[in-house]
PDB file of C-alpha atoms in Angstrom:
ATOM      1  CA  UNK A   1      14.994  -7.592 -12.979  1.00 76.00           C
ATOM      2  CA  UNK A   2      12.518  -5.012 -11.668  1.00 80.00           C
ATOM      3  CA  UNK A   3      10.438  -6.540  -8.919  1.00 90.00           C
ATOM      4  CA  UNK A   4       8.174  -5.526  -6.048  1.00 94.00           C
ATOM      5  CA  UNK A   5       7.479  -8.045  -3.304  1.00 95.00           C
ATOM      6  CA  UNK A   6       4.787  -7.560  -0.695  1.00 97.00           C
ATOM      7  CA  UNK A   7       4.843  -9.326   2.660  1.00 98.00           C
ATOM      8  CA  UNK A   8       3.278  -9.108   6.090  1.00 98.00           C
ATOM      9  CA  UNK A   9      -0.238 -10.245   5.332  1.00 98.00           C
ATOM     10  CA  UNK A  10      -2.079 -12.829   7.362  1.00 98.00           C
ATOM     11  CA  UNK A  11      -5.093 -13.601   9.498  1.00 98.00           C
ATOM     12  CA  UNK A  12      -5.931 -11.136  12.262  1.00 98.00           C
ATOM     13  CA  UNK A  13      -8.914 -10.575  14.523  1.00 98.00           C
ATOM     14  CA  UNK A  14     -11.033  -7.446  14.214  1.00 98.00           C
ATOM     15  CA  UNK A  15      -9.320  -4.583  16.014  1.00 98.00           C
ATOM     16  CA  UNK A  16      -5.895  -6.063  15.392  1.00 98.00           C
ATOM     17  CA  UNK A  17      -2.918  -4.724  13.473  1.00 98.00           C
ATOM     18  CA  UNK A  18      -0.667  -5.757  10.613  1.00 98.00           C
ATOM     19  CA  UNK A  19       2.260  -4.083   8.912  1.00 98.00           C
ATOM     20  CA  UNK A  20       2.665  -4.737   5.213  1.00 98.00           C
ATOM     21  CA  UNK A  21       6.008  -4.299   3.493  1.00 98.00           C
ATOM     22  CA  UNK A  22       6.733  -3.587  -0.155  1.00 96.00           C
ATOM     23  CA  UNK A  23      10.354  -4.309  -0.992  1.00 96.00           C
ATOM     24  CA  UNK A  24      11.897  -3.373  -4.322  1.00 92.00           C
ATOM     25  CA  UNK A  25      14.683  -5.089  -6.184  1.00 89.00           C
ATOM     26  CA  UNK A  26      16.314  -4.124  -9.433  1.00 88.00           C
ATOM     27  CA  UNK A  27      15.525  -0.428  -9.040  1.00 87.00           C
ATOM     28  CA  UNK A  28      15.467   2.357  -6.471  1.00 88.00           C
ATOM     29  CA  UNK A  29      12.106   3.056  -4.880  1.00 84.00           C
ATOM     30  CA  UNK A  30      12.889   6.656  -3.964  1.00 81.00           C
ATOM     31  CA  UNK A  31      12.521   7.728  -7.603  1.00 85.00           C
ATOM     32  CA  UNK A  32       8.850   6.734  -7.488  1.00 89.00           C
ATOM     33  CA  UNK A  33       5.663   7.518  -5.695  1.00 94.00           C
ATOM     34  CA  UNK A  34       4.337   4.259  -4.227  1.00 95.00           C
ATOM     35  CA  UNK A  35       0.741   3.218  -3.855  1.00 96.00           C
ATOM     36  CA  UNK A  36      -1.102   0.485  -2.009  1.00 97.00           C
ATOM     37  CA  UNK A  37      -4.210  -1.024  -3.567  1.00 97.00           C
ATOM     38  CA  UNK A  38      -6.493  -3.805  -2.420  1.00 98.00           C
ATOM     39  CA  UNK A  39      -8.949  -6.134  -4.077  1.00 98.00           C
ATOM     40  CA  UNK A  40     -11.603  -8.096  -2.248  1.00 96.00           C
ATOM     41  CA  UNK A  41     -13.365 -11.093  -3.847  1.00 92.00           C
ATOM     42  CA  UNK A  42     -15.960  -9.943  -6.334  1.00 94.00           C
ATOM     43  CA  UNK A  43     -14.944  -6.297  -6.048  1.00 96.00           C
ATOM     44  CA  UNK A  44     -12.891  -3.906  -8.120  1.00 96.00           C
ATOM     45  CA  UNK A  45      -9.348  -3.027  -7.154  1.00 96.00           C
ATOM     46  CA  UNK A  46      -9.387  -0.022  -4.802  1.00 96.00           C
ATOM     47  CA  UNK A  47      -6.684   2.545  -4.123  1.00 96.00           C
ATOM     48  CA  UNK A  48      -5.898   2.592  -0.412  1.00 97.00           C
ATOM     49  CA  UNK A  49      -2.936   4.895   0.089  1.00 97.00           C
ATOM     50  CA  UNK A  50      -0.102   6.641  -1.702  1.00 97.00           C
ATOM     51  CA  UNK A  51       3.151   8.300  -0.675  1.00 96.00           C
ATOM     52  CA  UNK A  52       4.865  10.877  -2.837  1.00 94.00           C
ATOM     53  CA  UNK A  53       8.332  10.452  -4.246  1.00 90.00           C
ATOM     54  CA  UNK A  54      10.420  13.091  -2.532  1.00 83.00           C
ATOM     55  CA  UNK A  55       8.633  14.941   0.270  1.00 87.00           C
ATOM     56  CA  UNK A  56       6.613  12.196   1.923  1.00 88.00           C
ATOM     57  CA  UNK A  57       3.156  13.585   1.255  1.00 94.00           C
ATOM     58  CA  UNK A  58       0.494  10.974   1.845  1.00 96.00           C
ATOM     59  CA  UNK A  59      -2.967  10.146   0.597  1.00 97.00           C
ATOM     60  CA  UNK A  60      -5.535   7.791   2.111  1.00 97.00           C
ATOM     61  CA  UNK A  61      -8.908   6.663   0.923  1.00 97.00           C
ATOM     62  CA  UNK A  62     -11.642   7.776   3.302  1.00 97.00           C
ATOM     63  CA  UNK A  63     -12.373   4.328   4.730  1.00 97.00           C
ATOM     64  CA  UNK A  64      -8.845   3.891   6.137  1.00 98.00           C
ATOM     65  CA  UNK A  65      -8.065   7.417   7.329  1.00 98.00           C
ATOM     66  CA  UNK A  66      -6.928   7.430  10.937  1.00 98.00           C
ATOM     67  CA  UNK A  67      -6.284   3.669  10.893  1.00 98.00           C
ATOM     68  CA  UNK A  68      -3.626   3.116   8.191  1.00 98.00           C
ATOM     69  CA  UNK A  69      -0.240   4.795   7.890  1.00 98.00           C
ATOM     70  CA  UNK A  70       2.015   4.646   4.843  1.00 98.00           C
ATOM     71  CA  UNK A  71       5.741   5.283   5.187  1.00 96.00           C
ATOM     72  CA  UNK A  72       8.945   4.708   3.291  1.00 94.00           C
ATOM     73  CA  UNK A  73      12.478   3.776   4.249  1.00 92.00           C
ATOM     74  CA  UNK A  74      14.611   4.627   1.262  1.00 88.00           C
ATOM     75  CA  UNK A  75      17.710   3.155   2.876  1.00 91.00           C
ATOM     76  CA  UNK A  76      15.952  -0.229   2.934  1.00 94.00           C
ATOM     77  CA  UNK A  77      14.266   0.353  -0.427  1.00 93.00           C
ATOM     78  CA  UNK A  78      10.968  -0.507   1.242  1.00 95.00           C
ATOM     79  CA  UNK A  79       7.551   1.066   1.723  1.00 96.00           C
ATOM     80  CA  UNK A  80       5.307   0.074   4.603  1.00 97.00           C
ATOM     81  CA  UNK A  81       1.577   0.134   5.299  1.00 98.00           C
ATOM     82  CA  UNK A  82       0.795   0.029   9.005  1.00 98.00           C
ATOM     83  CA  UNK A  83      -2.799  -1.094   9.452  1.00 98.00           C
ATOM     84  CA  UNK A  84      -4.454  -0.658  12.853  1.00 98.00           C
ATOM     85  CA  UNK A  85      -8.006  -1.194  14.099  1.00 98.00           C
ATOM     86  CA  UNK A  86      -8.605  -3.645  11.289  1.00 98.00           C
ATOM     87  CA  UNK A  87     -12.155  -4.447  10.262  1.00 98.00           C
ATOM     88  CA  UNK A  88     -13.611  -7.430   8.384  1.00 97.00           C
ATOM     89  CA  UNK A  89     -14.199  -5.133   5.407  1.00 97.00           C
ATOM     90  CA  UNK A  90     -10.430  -4.630   5.152  1.00 98.00           C
ATOM     91  CA  UNK A  91     -10.119  -8.257   4.033  1.00 98.00           C
ATOM     92  CA  UNK A  92      -8.521  -8.290   0.588  1.00 98.00           C
ATOM     93  CA  UNK A  93      -5.362  -8.974  -1.362  1.00 98.00           C
ATOM     94  CA  UNK A  94      -3.111  -5.944  -0.954  1.00 98.00           C
ATOM     95  CA  UNK A  95      -0.795  -4.831  -3.742  1.00 98.00           C
ATOM     96  CA  UNK A  96       1.898  -2.190  -3.960  1.00 96.00           C
ATOM     97  CA  UNK A  97       2.664  -0.351  -7.171  1.00 96.00           C
ATOM     98  CA  UNK A  98       5.129   2.235  -8.416  1.00 94.00           C
ATOM     99  CA  UNK A  99       3.725   5.482  -9.768  1.00 93.00           C
ATOM    100  CA  UNK A 100       5.140   8.420 -11.691  1.00 89.00           C
ATOM    101  CA  UNK A 101       2.681  10.948 -10.289  1.00 91.00           C
ATOM    102  CA  UNK A 102       1.185  11.928  -6.948  1.00 93.00           C
ATOM    103  CA  UNK A 103      -1.879  14.149  -6.499  1.00 91.00           C
ATOM    104  CA  UNK A 104      -2.905  15.349  -3.060  1.00 87.00           C
ATOM    105  CA  UNK A 105      -6.610  14.882  -3.753  1.00 88.00           C
ATOM    106  CA  UNK A 106      -6.509  11.491  -5.399  1.00 88.00           C
ATOM    107  CA  UNK A 107      -3.204   9.785  -4.691  1.00 90.00           C
ATOM    108  CA  UNK A 108      -1.004   7.933  -7.136  1.00 93.00           C
ATOM    109  CA  UNK A 109      -1.308   7.912 -10.942  1.00 92.00           C
ATOM    110  CA  UNK A 110       0.630   6.756 -14.007  1.00 91.00           C
ATOM    111  CA  UNK A 111       1.354   3.309 -12.657  1.00 91.00           C
ATOM    112  CA  UNK A 112       4.337   1.099 -13.393  1.00 90.00           C
ATOM    113  CA  UNK A 113       5.339  -2.128 -11.684  1.00 90.00           C
ATOM    114  CA  UNK A 114       2.939  -4.140  -9.513  1.00 93.00           C
ATOM    115  CA  UNK A 115       3.776  -6.661  -6.836  1.00 93.00           C
ATOM    116  CA  UNK A 116       2.153 -10.083  -6.605  1.00 95.00           C
ATOM    117  CA  UNK A 117       0.002  -9.192  -3.608  1.00 97.00           C
ATOM    118  CA  UNK A 118      -0.352 -10.358  -0.020  1.00 98.00           C
ATOM    119  CA  UNK A 119      -3.564 -11.659   1.539  1.00 98.00           C
ATOM    120  CA  UNK A 120      -5.043  -9.868   4.535  1.00 98.00           C
ATOM    121  CA  UNK A 121      -7.936 -11.583   6.289  1.00 98.00           C
ATOM    122  CA  UNK A 122      -9.713  -9.939   9.204  1.00 98.00           C
ATOM    123  CA  UNK A 123     -11.959 -12.409  10.966  1.00 97.00           C
ATOM    124  CA  UNK A 124     -12.810 -13.679  14.400  1.00 96.00           C
TER     125      UNK A 124
END
């Protein structure tokens, strides 16, 4: 069974950090680009970051540049999203997704499997 499972979300104060994990089972992540999306209440789902399949190129949406870092550990079949200097506007459910394509200017495309999401809440 192909499955993506996100973890690492939680409640954090503004300025704090979280590391999200996206673990795959039933398939090998290193054959895919992997993206992170988020969706806040009442808002559309937003692409946050993407990492390419083979050479580790990365994309970030403007609002998280310099604060978030995406990485992959193919040996663990896991992709991470390190989130630093968190802001209340980062509050959302975060999802990871497999993708067939990566574009340097826009990130991931041609999506496949989605995880169930993990809640991130930034609040004092």
